[in-house]
Tab-separated table of C-alpha atoms and ligand atoms in Angstrom:
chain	number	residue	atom	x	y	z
O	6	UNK	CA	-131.145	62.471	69.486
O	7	UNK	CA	-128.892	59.433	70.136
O	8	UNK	CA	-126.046	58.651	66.802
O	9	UNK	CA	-124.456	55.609	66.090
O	10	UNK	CA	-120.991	55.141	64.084
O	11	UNK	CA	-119.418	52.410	62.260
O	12	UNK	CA	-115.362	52.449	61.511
O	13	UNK	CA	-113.970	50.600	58.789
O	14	UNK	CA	-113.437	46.806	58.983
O	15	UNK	CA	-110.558	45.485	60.757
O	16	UNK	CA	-109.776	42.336	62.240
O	17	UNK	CA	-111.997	40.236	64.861
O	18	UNK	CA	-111.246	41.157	68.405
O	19	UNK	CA	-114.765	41.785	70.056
O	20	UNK	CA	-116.854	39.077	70.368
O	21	UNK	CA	-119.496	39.941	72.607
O	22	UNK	CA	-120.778	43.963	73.463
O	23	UNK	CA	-118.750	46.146	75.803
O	24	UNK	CA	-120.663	48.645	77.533
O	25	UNK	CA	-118.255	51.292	79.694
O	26	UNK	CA	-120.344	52.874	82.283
O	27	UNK	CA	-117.913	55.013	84.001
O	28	UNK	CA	-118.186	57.256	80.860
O	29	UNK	CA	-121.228	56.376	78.494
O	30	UNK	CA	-120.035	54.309	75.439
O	31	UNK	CA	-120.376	50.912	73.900
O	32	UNK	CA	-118.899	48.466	71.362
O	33	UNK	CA	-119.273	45.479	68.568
O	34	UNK	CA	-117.973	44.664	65.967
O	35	UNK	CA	-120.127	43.291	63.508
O	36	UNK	CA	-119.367	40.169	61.235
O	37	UNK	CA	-117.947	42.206	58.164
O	38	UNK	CA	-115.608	43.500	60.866
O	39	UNK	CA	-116.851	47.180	61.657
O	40	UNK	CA	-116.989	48.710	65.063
O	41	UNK	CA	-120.271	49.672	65.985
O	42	UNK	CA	-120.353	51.815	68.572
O	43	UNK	CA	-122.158	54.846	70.399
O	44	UNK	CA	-122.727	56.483	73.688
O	45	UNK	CA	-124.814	60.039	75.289
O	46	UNK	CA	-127.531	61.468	74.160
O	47	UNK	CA	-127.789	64.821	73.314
O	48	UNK	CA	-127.798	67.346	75.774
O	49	UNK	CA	-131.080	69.033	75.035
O	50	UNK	CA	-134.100	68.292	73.200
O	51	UNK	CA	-133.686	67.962	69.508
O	52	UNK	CA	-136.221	66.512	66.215
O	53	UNK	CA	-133.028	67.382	64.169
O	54	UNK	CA	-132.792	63.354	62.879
O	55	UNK	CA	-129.166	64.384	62.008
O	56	UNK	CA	-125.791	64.158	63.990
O	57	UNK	CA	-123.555	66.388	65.469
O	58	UNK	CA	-119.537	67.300	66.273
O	59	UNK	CA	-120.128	67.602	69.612
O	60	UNK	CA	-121.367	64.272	70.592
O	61	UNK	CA	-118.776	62.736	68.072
O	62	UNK	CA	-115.860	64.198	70.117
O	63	UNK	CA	-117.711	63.095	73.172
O	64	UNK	CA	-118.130	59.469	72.159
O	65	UNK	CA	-114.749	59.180	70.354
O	66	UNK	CA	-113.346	60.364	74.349
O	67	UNK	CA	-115.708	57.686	75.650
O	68	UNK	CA	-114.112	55.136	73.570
O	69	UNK	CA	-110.627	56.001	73.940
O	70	UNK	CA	-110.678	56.326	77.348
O	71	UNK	CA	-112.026	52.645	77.661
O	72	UNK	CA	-109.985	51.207	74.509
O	73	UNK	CA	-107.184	53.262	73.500
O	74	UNK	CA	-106.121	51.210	70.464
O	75	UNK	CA	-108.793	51.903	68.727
O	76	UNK	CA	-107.385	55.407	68.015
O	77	UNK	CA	-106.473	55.519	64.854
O	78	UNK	CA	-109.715	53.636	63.334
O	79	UNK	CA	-111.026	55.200	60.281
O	80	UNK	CA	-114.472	55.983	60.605
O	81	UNK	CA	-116.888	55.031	57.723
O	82	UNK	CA	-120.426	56.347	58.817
O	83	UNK	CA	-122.840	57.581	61.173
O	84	UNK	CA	-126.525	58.379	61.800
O	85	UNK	CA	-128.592	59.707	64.231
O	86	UNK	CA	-132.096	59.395	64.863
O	87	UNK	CA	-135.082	60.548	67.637
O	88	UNK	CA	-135.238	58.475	71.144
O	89	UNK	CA	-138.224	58.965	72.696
O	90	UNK	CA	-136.811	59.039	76.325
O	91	UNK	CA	-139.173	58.499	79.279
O	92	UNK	CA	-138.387	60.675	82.075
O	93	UNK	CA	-137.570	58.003	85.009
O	94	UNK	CA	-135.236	55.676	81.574
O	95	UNK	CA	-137.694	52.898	82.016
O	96	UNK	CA	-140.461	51.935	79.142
O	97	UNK	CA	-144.255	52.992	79.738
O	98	UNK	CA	-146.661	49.386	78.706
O	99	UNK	CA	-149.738	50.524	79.921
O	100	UNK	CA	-153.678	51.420	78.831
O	101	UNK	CA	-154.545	55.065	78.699
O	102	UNK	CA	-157.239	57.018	80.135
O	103	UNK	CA	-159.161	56.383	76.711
O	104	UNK	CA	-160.952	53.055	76.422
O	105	UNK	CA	-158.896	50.916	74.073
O	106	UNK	CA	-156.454	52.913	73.353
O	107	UNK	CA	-152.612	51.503	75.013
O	108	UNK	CA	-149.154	52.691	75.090
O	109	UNK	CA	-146.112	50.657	74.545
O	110	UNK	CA	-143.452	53.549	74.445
O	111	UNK	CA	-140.476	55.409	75.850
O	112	UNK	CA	-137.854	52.558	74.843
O	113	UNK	CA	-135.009	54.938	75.154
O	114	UNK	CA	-131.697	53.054	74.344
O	115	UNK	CA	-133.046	50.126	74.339
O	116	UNK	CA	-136.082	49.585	72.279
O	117	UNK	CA	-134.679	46.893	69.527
O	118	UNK	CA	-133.414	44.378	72.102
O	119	UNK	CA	-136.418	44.407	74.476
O	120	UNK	CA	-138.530	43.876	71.420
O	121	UNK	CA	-139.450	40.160	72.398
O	122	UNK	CA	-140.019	40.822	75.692
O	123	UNK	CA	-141.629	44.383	75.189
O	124	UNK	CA	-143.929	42.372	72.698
O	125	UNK	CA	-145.415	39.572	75.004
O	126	UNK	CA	-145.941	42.135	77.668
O	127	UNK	CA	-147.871	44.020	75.474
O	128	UNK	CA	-149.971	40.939	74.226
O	129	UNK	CA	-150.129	40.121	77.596
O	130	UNK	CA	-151.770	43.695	78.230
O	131	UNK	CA	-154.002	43.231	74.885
O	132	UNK	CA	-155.707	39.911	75.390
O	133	UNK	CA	-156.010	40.663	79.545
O	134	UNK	CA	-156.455	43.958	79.754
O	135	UNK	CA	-154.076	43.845	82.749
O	136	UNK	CA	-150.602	44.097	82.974
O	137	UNK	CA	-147.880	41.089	82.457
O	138	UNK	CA	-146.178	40.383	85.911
O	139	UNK	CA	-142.842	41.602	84.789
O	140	UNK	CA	-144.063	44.877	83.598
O	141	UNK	CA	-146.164	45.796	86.532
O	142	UNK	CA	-144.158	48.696	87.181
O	143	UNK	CA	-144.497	50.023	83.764
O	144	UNK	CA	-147.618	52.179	84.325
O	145	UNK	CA	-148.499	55.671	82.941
O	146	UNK	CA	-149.784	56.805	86.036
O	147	UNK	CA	-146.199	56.191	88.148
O	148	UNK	CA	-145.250	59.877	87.311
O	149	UNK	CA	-148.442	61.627	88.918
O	150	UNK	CA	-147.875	59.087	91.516
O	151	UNK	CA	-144.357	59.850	92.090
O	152	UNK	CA	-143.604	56.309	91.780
O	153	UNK	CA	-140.941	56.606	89.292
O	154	UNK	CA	-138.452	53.766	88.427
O	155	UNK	CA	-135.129	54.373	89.484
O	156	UNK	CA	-133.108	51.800	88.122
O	157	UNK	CA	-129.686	52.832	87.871
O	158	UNK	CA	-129.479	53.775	91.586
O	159	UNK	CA	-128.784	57.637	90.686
O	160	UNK	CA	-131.731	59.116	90.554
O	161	UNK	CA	-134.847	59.109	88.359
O	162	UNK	CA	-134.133	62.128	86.130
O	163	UNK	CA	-133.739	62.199	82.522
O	164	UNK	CA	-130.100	63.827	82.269
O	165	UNK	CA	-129.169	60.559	84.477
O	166	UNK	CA	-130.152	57.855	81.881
V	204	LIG	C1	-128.855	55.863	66.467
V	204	LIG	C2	-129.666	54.927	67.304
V	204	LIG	C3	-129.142	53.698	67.669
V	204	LIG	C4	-129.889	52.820	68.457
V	204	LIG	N1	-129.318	51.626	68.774
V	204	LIG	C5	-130.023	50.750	69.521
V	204	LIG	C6	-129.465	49.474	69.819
V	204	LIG	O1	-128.334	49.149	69.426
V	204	LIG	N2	-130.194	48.627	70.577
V	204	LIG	C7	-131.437	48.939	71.038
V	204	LIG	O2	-132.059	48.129	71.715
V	204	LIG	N3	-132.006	50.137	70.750
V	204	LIG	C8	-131.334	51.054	70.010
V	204	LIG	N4	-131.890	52.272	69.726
V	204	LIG	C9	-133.183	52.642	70.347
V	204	LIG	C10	-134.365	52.139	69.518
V	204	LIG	O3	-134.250	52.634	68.207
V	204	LIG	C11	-135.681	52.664	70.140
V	204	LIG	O4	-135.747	52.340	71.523
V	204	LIG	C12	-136.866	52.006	69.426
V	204	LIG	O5	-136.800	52.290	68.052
V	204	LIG	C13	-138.195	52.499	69.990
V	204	LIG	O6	-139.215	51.870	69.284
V	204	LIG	P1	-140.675	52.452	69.259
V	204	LIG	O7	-141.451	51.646	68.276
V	204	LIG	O8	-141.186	52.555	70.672
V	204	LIG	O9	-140.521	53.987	68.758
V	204	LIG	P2	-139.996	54.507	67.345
V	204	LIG	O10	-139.098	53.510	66.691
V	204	LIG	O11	-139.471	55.906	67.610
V	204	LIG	O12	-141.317	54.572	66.479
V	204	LIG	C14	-142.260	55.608	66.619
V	204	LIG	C15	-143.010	55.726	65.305
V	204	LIG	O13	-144.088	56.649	65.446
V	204	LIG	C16	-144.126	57.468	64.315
V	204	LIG	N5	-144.825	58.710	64.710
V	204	LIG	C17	-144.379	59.700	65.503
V	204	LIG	N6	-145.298	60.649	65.627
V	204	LIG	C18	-146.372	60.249	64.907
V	204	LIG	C19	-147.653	60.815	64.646
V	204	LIG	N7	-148.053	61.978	65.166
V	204	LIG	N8	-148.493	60.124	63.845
V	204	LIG	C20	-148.134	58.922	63.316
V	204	LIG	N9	-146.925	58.346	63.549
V	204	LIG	C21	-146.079	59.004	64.309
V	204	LIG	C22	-142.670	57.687	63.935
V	204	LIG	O14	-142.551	58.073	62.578
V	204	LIG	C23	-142.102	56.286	64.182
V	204	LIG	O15	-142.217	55.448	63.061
V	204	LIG	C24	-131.175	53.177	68.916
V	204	LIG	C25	-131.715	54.416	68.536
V	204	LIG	C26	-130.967	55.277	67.749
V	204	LIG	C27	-131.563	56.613	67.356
């Protein structure tokens, strides 16, 4: 379960994303002037589709550690919906033991803004029936193989992504 939140509008003073990696949170602010802004997952496995005051305090920590000013925000919203988290972080684009049946899946965080690339990969996969150079890596098979993706440098392990 990952939730998102959305403050009331202010004045423009993001204009790109920040992402704070010493904690876990990130940042916009969208064009009607709302910060957008999230960080952890859930510490256990959850279908619940609903948010909780736990990983608000978290986040809102996350968020004033990296930007203290925005403190005293209102916030207007929040949601929270399933991530279907691989177990090494990294996306599985692959066929599956059954004969044409394939997997793109596992997205995690990022699932909307790989969707171009995620997409031609899986075309790739579709047409060829083999994989698209850049998503090699992205088999099924790489966790009975023990040839997880460890990406961040900390250790393939789902508490770690
Ligand atoms: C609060 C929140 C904020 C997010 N923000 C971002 C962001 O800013 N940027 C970003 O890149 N990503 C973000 N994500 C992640 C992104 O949503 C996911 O990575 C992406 O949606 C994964 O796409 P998907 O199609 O692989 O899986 P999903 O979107 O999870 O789709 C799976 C589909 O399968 C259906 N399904 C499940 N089981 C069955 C079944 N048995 N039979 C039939 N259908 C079934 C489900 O109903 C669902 O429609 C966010 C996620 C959340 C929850």
């Amino acid at each position: 379960m990952l939730q998102a939140f959305v403050s009331e509008g202010i004045k423009p003073f993001i204009d790109g994303v920040v992402t704070f990696g010493a904690g876990h949170f990130y940042i916009s602010q969208s064009d009607k002037g709302g910060l957008v802004f999230g960080g952890d997952i859930d510490g256990y496995n959850s279908y619940a589709q609903r948010g909780n005051l736990p990983v608000i305090e978290d986040v809102c920590e996350g968020g004033m550690a990296l930007m203290p000013r925005i403190g005293r925000v209102r916030l207007l919203r929040h949601w929270g919906g399933i991530m279907d988290m691989s177990m090494d972080g990294s996306p599985i684009i692959d066929h599956t033991p059954v004969q044409g049946l394939y997997l793109n899946a596992g997205w995690c965080y990022g699932g909307f803004k790989a969707t171009p690339a995620s997409g031609l990969c899986f075309a790739h996969l579709l047409a060829r029936d083999e994989p698209h150079p850049v998503a090699t890596a992205y088999r099924l098979d790489r966790f009975a193989r023990g040839a997880v993706i460890d990406e961040k440098g900390m250790g393939a392990q789902p508490n770690l992504h």
